[in-house]
Amino acid sequence: MTTRKTRYACKIALATALTSSMMAGPAQAQLAGHNVILVHGFQMEDLETPPANLQAIRDAGEDYWQTFWLSRSEARVDWPSDGRIEGSIAQRAYEQIREISQQGLCNDFCIVVSHSTGDLVTRYLLENQARWLQNEGLPPLKILASIDYAGAGGGTDLANLALSLAYNPTWYNWPLRAAVQAFTGIEPEPGKLGVVNDLQTNTARNLALSPNSIPRLRFVAGGSPYAGITKPFISGKDDGVVPAHSSCGATSAQGIDSCSGNLSLAGKVTSQNGPAGLYYNHYPILMSEGVTHSGVLGSETGNISVPVVNNTTLNSLQVDFASRSYSKRPWWKLWGSKDRYIEVPGSDQTDMSTLVYSTLNN
């Protein structure tokens, strides 16, 4: 039996050698011994050219996860971004979870991995899948936990602006229009924004809110895609698409700077404008100030990850990221006390998805 102290030492070693460990053999299509189901995020291309059929939806879903998670999954829930969650998205999703149930892929529990709007789609599925499947005499999916990257379950200001711009196109200046088009990929028009309607802050926060026993593990970014043009239009800290209040799982849509009241996205131990509360069973696990909205899925390295909720077990899933605390003085600060920081050691040597998979896969 491995002692807690020995396991912690192993985590430290693993965190500093993740890049080489990625090359140490074929990927395992499970996480912590459980099959993985992927739920992708908003795909702007669907607004410009709606997918013609289910095969087109599935092809786009497969491509979405190519960077890291595709080879580590047994199933996906692919959905059309030109639809609405309670409409065509739910219908397409149900067709796929019915297949998953029939195949028995979750008989020993599954872990869901979602990204961006996939967080909101997952929340809707978790609330409804048991009823849908039981109505057809099928067993509900047994879900152990959901790993939510850059989750948009609380909506985003960019969706609010997109709808405003669609109905009042002459009111807005070019920087705002550029930000909205970077997000949607189109010039917004009424009736052509699909799931963006559901990403409006108030709409998202009134969709599928029934508490359940499935832990939602949150992984939060704070980088600057799109050359930073979207950031001025999102409240509080954000990852260029989703505000921290959404990705952290906060119960309020007010802008916040961190998932913690005493720890910044960069790991500095200091007072922060954190969430007043979190949705039931939502746990912000890691934050990273530098990684972008899409970079959390495996495409970006060089960013420090900061542990928030750590050294705990959620539904038998062990969350035990290595961590270290250190002090340093900024170059411009010539005297006085040093600032204290907390980080996952070696996290800047790999990407967030590899770090999460390598740590939780025990």
Tab-separated table of C-alpha atoms in Angstrom:
chain	number	residue	atom	x	y	z
A	1	MET	CA	0.000	0.000	0.000
A	2	THR	CA	1.301	3.480	-0.919
A	3	THR	CA	1.410	5.948	1.964
A	4	ARG	CA	-0.077	9.437	1.644
A	5	LYS	CA	3.396	10.952	1.984
A	6	THR	CA	4.794	8.705	-0.750
A	7	ARG	CA	1.864	9.462	-3.064
A	8	TYR	CA	2.398	13.196	-2.567
A	9	ALA	CA	6.094	12.846	-3.424
A	10	CYS	CA	5.107	10.951	-6.555
A	11	LYS	CA	2.766	13.780	-7.547
A	12	ILE	CA	5.605	16.295	-7.206
A	13	ALA	CA	7.812	14.189	-9.438
A	14	LEU	CA	5.015	13.719	-11.936
A	15	ALA	CA	4.256	17.427	-12.123
A	16	THR	CA	7.853	18.223	-13.078
A	17	ALA	CA	8.080	15.518	-15.745
A	18	LEU	CA	4.720	15.578	-17.519
A	19	THR	CA	6.081	16.483	-20.921
A	20	SER	CA	8.219	13.358	-21.144
A	21	SER	CA	5.497	11.152	-19.675
A	22	MET	CA	3.210	12.059	-22.581
A	23	MET	CA	5.539	10.078	-24.858
A	24	ALA	CA	5.688	6.980	-22.673
A	25	GLY	CA	3.235	4.770	-24.557
A	26	PRO	CA	-0.250	4.677	-26.097
A	27	ALA	CA	-3.115	6.644	-24.573
A	28	GLN	CA	-5.647	4.893	-22.360
A	29	ALA	CA	-9.261	5.544	-23.372
A	30	GLN	CA	-10.333	5.888	-19.746
A	31	LEU	CA	-9.802	8.227	-16.815
A	32	ALA	CA	-9.324	6.755	-13.329
A	33	GLY	CA	-10.663	3.461	-14.688
A	34	HIS	CA	-13.884	4.953	-16.087
A	35	ASN	CA	-15.029	5.575	-19.637
A	36	VAL	CA	-14.994	9.211	-20.745
A	37	ILE	CA	-17.813	11.044	-22.567
A	38	LEU	CA	-16.915	14.308	-24.322
A	39	VAL	CA	-19.320	17.250	-24.715
A	40	HIS	CA	-17.883	19.975	-26.944
A	41	GLY	CA	-18.499	23.707	-26.866
A	42	PHE	CA	-19.945	26.346	-29.194
A	43	GLN	CA	-18.811	26.007	-32.804
A	44	MET	CA	-19.247	29.323	-34.590
A	45	GLU	CA	-19.024	27.702	-38.040
A	46	ASP	CA	-22.509	26.243	-37.479
A	47	LEU	CA	-24.034	29.726	-37.502
A	48	GLU	CA	-22.571	30.594	-40.906
A	49	THR	CA	-23.165	27.123	-42.406
A	50	PRO	CA	-25.575	24.939	-40.408
A	51	PRO	CA	-24.560	21.263	-40.403
A	52	ALA	CA	-26.466	19.282	-43.019
A	53	ASN	CA	-26.987	16.098	-40.994
A	54	LEU	CA	-25.936	14.107	-37.940
A	55	GLN	CA	-22.797	12.878	-39.670
A	56	ALA	CA	-21.657	16.477	-40.221
A	57	ILE	CA	-22.307	17.192	-36.532
A	58	ARG	CA	-20.305	14.145	-35.512
A	59	ASP	CA	-17.420	14.970	-37.848
A	60	ALA	CA	-17.187	18.472	-36.347
A	61	GLY	CA	-17.384	17.011	-32.838
A	62	GLU	CA	-14.541	14.604	-33.549
A	63	ASP	CA	-12.369	17.374	-34.934
A	64	TYR	CA	-13.074	19.563	-31.887
A	65	TRP	CA	-11.261	17.188	-29.522
A	66	GLN	CA	-8.315	16.149	-31.689
A	67	THR	CA	-5.676	17.996	-29.665
A	68	PHE	CA	-5.831	15.796	-26.578
A	69	TRP	CA	-9.073	14.232	-25.367
A	70	LEU	CA	-10.332	12.344	-28.426
A	71	SER	CA	-8.013	9.364	-27.957
A	72	ARG	CA	-8.854	9.235	-24.247
A	73	SER	CA	-12.612	8.923	-24.668
A	74	GLU	CA	-15.100	6.161	-25.435
A	75	ALA	CA	-18.034	8.334	-26.504
A	76	ARG	CA	-19.088	11.877	-27.366
A	77	VAL	CA	-22.228	13.949	-27.292
A	78	ASP	CA	-22.018	16.098	-30.424
A	79	TRP	CA	-24.559	18.837	-31.005
A	80	PRO	CA	-25.364	21.612	-33.528
A	81	SER	CA	-24.544	25.157	-32.439
A	82	ASP	CA	-27.211	26.620	-34.752
A	83	GLY	CA	-29.855	25.067	-32.486
A	84	ARG	CA	-31.228	25.724	-29.015
A	85	ILE	CA	-30.502	23.593	-25.964
A	86	GLU	CA	-34.152	22.744	-25.281
A	87	GLY	CA	-34.738	22.072	-28.997
A	88	SER	CA	-32.546	20.434	-31.627
A	89	ILE	CA	-29.516	20.246	-29.302
A	90	ALA	CA	-31.473	18.161	-26.782
A	91	GLN	CA	-32.809	15.947	-29.558
A	92	ARG	CA	-29.380	15.247	-31.036
A	93	ALA	CA	-27.895	14.739	-27.585
A	94	TYR	CA	-30.594	12.253	-26.629
A	95	GLU	CA	-29.984	10.166	-29.746
A	96	GLN	CA	-26.360	9.789	-28.648
A	97	ILE	CA	-26.908	9.124	-24.936
A	98	ARG	CA	-29.434	6.470	-25.949
A	99	GLU	CA	-26.643	4.737	-27.892
A	100	ILE	CA	-24.315	5.069	-24.894
A	101	SER	CA	-26.947	3.492	-22.627
A	102	GLN	CA	-27.644	0.659	-25.076
A	103	GLN	CA	-23.922	-0.104	-25.305
A	104	GLY	CA	-23.579	-0.183	-21.516
A	105	LEU	CA	-20.600	2.174	-21.581
A	106	CYS	CA	-21.496	3.697	-18.224
A	107	ASN	CA	-22.407	0.527	-16.346
A	108	ASP	CA	-19.266	1.112	-14.235
A	109	PHE	CA	-19.768	4.897	-14.244
A	110	CYS	CA	-18.529	7.419	-16.784
A	111	ILE	CA	-16.744	10.720	-16.420
A	112	VAL	CA	-17.946	13.608	-18.587
A	113	VAL	CA	-15.419	16.083	-19.983
A	114	SER	CA	-16.988	19.299	-21.258
A	115	HIS	CA	-15.672	22.540	-22.682
A	116	SER	CA	-17.231	26.012	-22.813
A	117	THR	CA	-20.935	25.788	-23.773
A	118	GLY	CA	-20.621	22.040	-23.294
A	119	ASP	CA	-20.832	22.865	-19.581
A	120	LEU	CA	-24.381	24.197	-20.059
A	121	VAL	CA	-25.354	21.316	-22.367
A	122	THR	CA	-23.991	18.859	-19.787
A	123	ARG	CA	-25.997	20.486	-17.003
A	124	TYR	CA	-29.163	20.084	-19.068
A	125	LEU	CA	-28.335	16.444	-19.841
A	126	LEU	CA	-27.578	15.591	-16.221
A	127	GLU	CA	-30.951	16.964	-15.186
A	128	ASN	CA	-32.941	15.124	-17.861
A	129	GLN	CA	-31.117	12.005	-19.064
A	130	ALA	CA	-32.514	9.605	-16.451
A	131	ARG	CA	-36.118	10.528	-17.278
A	132	TRP	CA	-35.498	10.372	-21.038
A	133	LEU	CA	-33.906	6.943	-20.905
A	134	GLN	CA	-36.321	5.428	-18.391
A	135	ASN	CA	-39.216	6.474	-20.629
A	136	GLU	CA	-37.778	4.090	-23.235
A	137	GLY	CA	-37.055	1.357	-20.724
A	138	LEU	CA	-33.301	2.008	-20.827
A	139	PRO	CA	-30.981	2.350	-17.817
A	140	PRO	CA	-29.867	5.922	-17.032
A	141	LEU	CA	-26.214	6.747	-17.488
A	142	LYS	CA	-24.202	6.407	-14.291
A	143	ILE	CA	-22.013	9.524	-14.148
A	144	LEU	CA	-19.216	9.768	-11.602
A	145	ALA	CA	-18.238	13.398	-12.179
A	146	SER	CA	-17.963	16.107	-14.816
A	147	ILE	CA	-14.705	17.857	-15.678
A	148	ASP	CA	-15.624	21.286	-17.033
A	149	TYR	CA	-13.033	23.354	-18.878
A	150	ALA	CA	-13.747	27.088	-19.250
A	151	GLY	CA	-17.381	26.354	-18.447
A	152	ALA	CA	-20.026	28.696	-19.857
A	153	GLY	CA	-22.825	27.459	-17.616
A	154	GLY	CA	-23.293	30.961	-16.221
A	155	GLY	CA	-23.422	32.615	-19.645
A	156	THR	CA	-21.253	35.349	-21.097
A	157	ASP	CA	-21.579	39.080	-21.696
A	158	LEU	CA	-20.605	38.480	-25.333
A	159	ALA	CA	-23.869	36.619	-25.914
A	160	ASN	CA	-25.830	39.488	-24.339
A	161	LEU	CA	-24.091	41.903	-26.698
A	162	ALA	CA	-24.587	39.665	-29.730
A	163	LEU	CA	-28.354	39.636	-29.228
A	164	SER	CA	-28.425	43.386	-28.599
A	165	LEU	CA	-26.411	43.985	-31.743
A	166	ALA	CA	-28.656	41.683	-33.784
A	167	TYR	CA	-31.756	43.714	-32.900
A	168	ASN	CA	-30.139	47.175	-32.700
A	169	PRO	CA	-27.305	47.103	-35.269
A	170	THR	CA	-26.828	50.871	-35.478
A	171	TRP	CA	-26.242	51.443	-31.765
A	172	TYR	CA	-22.756	50.001	-31.457
A	173	ASN	CA	-19.252	51.121	-32.371
A	174	TRP	CA	-16.704	49.090	-34.298
A	175	PRO	CA	-14.708	47.749	-31.309
A	176	LEU	CA	-17.846	46.149	-29.877
A	177	ARG	CA	-18.880	44.817	-33.285
A	178	ALA	CA	-15.407	43.335	-33.748
A	179	ALA	CA	-15.586	41.644	-30.336
A	180	VAL	CA	-19.000	40.137	-31.060
A	181	GLN	CA	-17.939	38.908	-34.492
A	182	ALA	CA	-14.802	37.336	-33.019
A	183	PHE	CA	-17.105	35.398	-30.702
A	184	THR	CA	-19.897	34.452	-33.133
A	185	GLY	CA	-18.039	34.407	-36.453
A	186	ILE	CA	-20.888	36.269	-38.158
A	187	GLU	CA	-22.634	39.606	-38.328
A	188	PRO	CA	-25.420	38.919	-35.797
A	189	GLU	CA	-28.959	38.763	-37.152
A	190	PRO	CA	-32.235	37.881	-35.403
A	191	GLY	CA	-33.043	34.201	-35.694
A	192	LYS	CA	-29.515	33.189	-36.734
A	193	LEU	CA	-27.668	32.991	-33.422
A	194	GLY	CA	-28.626	29.484	-32.336
A	195	VAL	CA	-27.179	28.496	-28.970
A	196	VAL	CA	-25.843	32.027	-28.444
A	197	ASN	CA	-29.400	32.789	-27.301
A	198	ASP	CA	-28.939	30.296	-24.457
A	199	LEU	CA	-25.584	31.810	-23.522
A	200	GLN	CA	-27.155	35.110	-22.512
A	201	THR	CA	-26.403	35.493	-18.827
A	202	ASN	CA	-29.978	35.431	-17.550
A	203	THR	CA	-31.022	32.646	-19.908
A	204	ALA	CA	-28.107	30.375	-18.994
A	205	ARG	CA	-28.644	30.954	-15.292
A	206	ASN	CA	-32.273	29.846	-15.494
A	207	LEU	CA	-31.640	26.604	-17.375
A	208	ALA	CA	-31.501	23.211	-15.598
A	209	LEU	CA	-30.638	24.357	-12.074
A	210	SER	CA	-31.914	21.376	-10.070
A	211	PRO	CA	-29.200	20.208	-7.629
A	212	ASN	CA	-27.793	16.735	-8.227
A	213	SER	CA	-25.174	14.444	-6.739
A	214	ILE	CA	-22.691	14.676	-9.614
A	215	PRO	CA	-19.651	16.857	-8.796
A	216	ARG	CA	-18.696	19.443	-11.397
A	217	LEU	CA	-14.912	19.978	-11.373
A	218	ARG	CA	-14.099	23.422	-12.789
A	219	PHE	CA	-10.895	24.378	-14.616
A	220	VAL	CA	-10.608	28.111	-15.162
A	221	ALA	CA	-8.602	30.182	-17.648
A	222	GLY	CA	-7.730	33.875	-17.805
A	223	GLY	CA	-5.799	34.355	-21.061
A	224	SER	CA	-6.292	36.731	-23.985
A	225	PRO	CA	-7.301	35.243	-27.353
A	226	TYR	CA	-8.482	37.392	-30.297
A	227	ALA	CA	-5.668	39.878	-29.548
A	228	GLY	CA	-7.596	40.913	-26.431
A	229	ILE	CA	-10.436	42.643	-28.316
A	230	THR	CA	-13.182	40.820	-26.392
A	231	LYS	CA	-11.898	41.458	-22.870
A	232	PRO	CA	-13.187	45.050	-22.428
A	233	PHE	CA	-16.733	43.772	-22.929
A	234	ILE	CA	-16.685	40.942	-20.358
A	235	SER	CA	-17.260	41.642	-16.673
A	236	GLY	CA	-14.488	40.754	-14.212
A	237	LYS	CA	-11.692	38.345	-15.103
A	238	ASP	CA	-12.255	36.203	-18.179
A	239	ASP	CA	-10.587	33.905	-20.695
A	240	GLY	CA	-11.516	36.001	-23.726
A	241	VAL	CA	-14.914	34.301	-24.073
A	242	VAL	CA	-16.274	33.272	-20.662
A	243	PRO	CA	-16.201	35.389	-17.479
A	244	ALA	CA	-14.798	33.895	-14.295
A	245	HIS	CA	-18.196	33.984	-12.589
A	246	SER	CA	-19.308	31.413	-15.171
A	247	SER	CA	-16.226	29.206	-15.343
A	248	CYS	CA	-15.840	29.145	-11.536
A	249	GLY	CA	-19.486	28.153	-11.069
A	250	ALA	CA	-20.518	31.256	-9.102
A	251	THR	CA	-24.156	31.665	-8.151
A	252	SER	CA	-24.135	35.341	-9.157
A	253	ALA	CA	-23.370	36.883	-12.551
A	254	GLN	CA	-21.472	39.780	-10.998
A	255	GLY	CA	-17.930	40.209	-12.267
A	256	ILE	CA	-15.284	38.522	-10.095
A	257	ASP	CA	-11.500	38.363	-10.262
A	258	SER	CA	-10.911	34.818	-9.018
A	259	CYS	CA	-12.629	31.621	-7.892
A	260	SER	CA	-11.170	32.298	-4.432
A	261	GLY	CA	-11.451	35.256	-2.083
A	262	ASN	CA	-7.779	35.048	-1.132
A	263	LEU	CA	-5.949	33.686	-4.175
A	264	SER	CA	-5.494	35.313	-7.586
A	265	LEU	CA	-5.585	33.507	-10.938
A	266	ALA	CA	-1.797	33.939	-10.967
A	267	GLY	CA	-1.479	32.224	-7.580
A	268	LYS	CA	-0.727	35.281	-5.455
A	269	VAL	CA	-2.059	34.967	-1.920
A	270	THR	CA	-3.936	38.220	-1.513
A	271	SER	CA	-7.488	39.496	-1.073
A	272	GLN	CA	-9.582	39.007	-4.206
A	273	ASN	CA	-13.057	39.837	-5.406
A	274	GLY	CA	-14.147	36.205	-5.313
A	275	PRO	CA	-17.574	34.588	-5.686
A	276	ALA	CA	-20.170	35.177	-2.978
A	277	GLY	CA	-21.226	31.553	-3.445
A	278	LEU	CA	-20.904	28.595	-5.790
A	279	TYR	CA	-23.557	26.411	-7.377
A	280	TYR	CA	-24.230	23.226	-5.442
A	281	ASN	CA	-21.581	20.537	-6.077
A	282	HIS	CA	-19.406	22.889	-8.191
A	283	TYR	CA	-15.711	22.854	-7.311
A	284	PRO	CA	-13.117	25.193	-8.864
A	285	ILE	CA	-10.068	22.932	-8.974
A	286	LEU	CA	-7.418	24.794	-11.003
A	287	MET	CA	-7.034	28.352	-12.276
A	288	SER	CA	-4.491	29.647	-14.798
A	289	GLU	CA	-4.083	33.315	-15.585
A	290	GLY	CA	-2.271	32.771	-18.881
A	291	VAL	CA	-4.074	29.945	-20.675
A	292	THR	CA	-6.848	30.934	-23.101
A	293	HIS	CA	-10.405	29.711	-23.561
A	294	SER	CA	-9.469	27.032	-26.094
A	295	GLY	CA	-5.926	26.492	-24.815
A	296	VAL	CA	-7.235	24.522	-21.833
A	297	LEU	CA	-7.856	21.608	-24.206
A	298	GLY	CA	-4.185	20.892	-24.718
A	299	SER	CA	-2.785	23.407	-27.164
A	300	GLU	CA	-0.949	25.791	-24.828
A	301	THR	CA	2.028	25.353	-22.529
A	302	GLY	CA	4.049	27.801	-20.446
A	303	ASN	CA	1.219	28.733	-18.069
A	304	ILE	CA	1.233	28.208	-14.302
A	305	SER	CA	-1.773	26.390	-12.839
A	306	VAL	CA	-3.008	27.327	-9.374
A	307	PRO	CA	-4.810	24.802	-7.124
A	308	VAL	CA	-7.989	25.989	-5.401
A	309	VAL	CA	-9.956	22.934	-4.223
A	310	ASN	CA	-7.341	20.218	-3.727
A	311	ASN	CA	-6.426	17.153	-1.677
A	312	THR	CA	-9.974	15.847	-1.584
A	313	THR	CA	-12.060	13.002	-2.991
A	314	LEU	CA	-15.185	13.757	-5.015
A	315	ASN	CA	-17.404	10.729	-5.713
A	316	SER	CA	-14.327	8.476	-5.373
A	317	LEU	CA	-12.340	10.627	-7.820
A	318	GLN	CA	-9.104	11.637	-6.091
A	319	VAL	CA	-8.203	15.309	-6.592
A	320	ASP	CA	-4.620	15.579	-5.394
A	321	PHE	CA	-2.594	17.980	-7.476
A	322	ALA	CA	0.941	18.640	-6.307
A	323	SER	CA	1.308	22.130	-4.862
A	324	ARG	CA	3.993	24.346	-3.444
A	325	SER	CA	4.057	27.707	-1.734
A	326	TYR	CA	6.883	30.189	-2.248
A	327	SER	CA	7.672	33.864	-1.722
A	328	LYS	CA	9.161	36.375	-4.098
A	329	ARG	CA	9.596	40.124	-4.353
A	330	PRO	CA	8.681	41.928	-7.582
A	331	TRP	CA	11.657	43.505	-9.355
A	332	TRP	CA	10.334	46.988	-8.628
A	333	LYS	CA	9.827	46.346	-4.890
A	334	LEU	CA	13.127	47.174	-3.187
A	335	TRP	CA	12.116	46.537	0.417
A	336	GLY	CA	9.318	45.171	2.596
A	337	SER	CA	7.853	41.716	2.793
A	338	LYS	CA	7.771	39.380	-0.173
A	339	ASP	CA	4.567	38.268	-1.852
A	340	ARG	CA	3.468	34.670	-1.314
A	341	TYR	CA	2.347	32.430	-4.194
A	342	ILE	CA	0.860	28.958	-4.593
A	343	GLU	CA	1.249	26.854	-7.732
A	344	VAL	CA	1.283	23.353	-9.162
A	345	PRO	CA	5.026	22.803	-9.610
A	346	GLY	CA	6.019	22.092	-13.206
A	347	SER	CA	2.612	23.061	-14.567
A	348	ASP	CA	4.196	25.571	-16.936
A	349	GLN	CA	6.043	22.683	-18.604
A	350	THR	CA	2.851	21.111	-19.910
A	351	ASP	CA	-0.710	21.980	-20.899
A	352	MET	CA	-3.725	21.986	-18.617
A	353	SER	CA	-5.444	18.937	-20.121
A	354	THR	CA	-2.318	16.792	-19.768
A	355	LEU	CA	-1.855	17.998	-16.196
A	356	VAL	CA	-5.460	17.184	-15.288
A	357	TYR	CA	-5.463	13.776	-16.982
A	358	SER	CA	-2.128	12.732	-15.498
A	359	THR	CA	-3.170	13.764	-11.986
A	360	LEU	CA	-6.717	12.410	-11.882
A	361	ASN	CA	-5.891	9.175	-13.684
A	362	ASN	CA	-4.961	7.289	-10.525
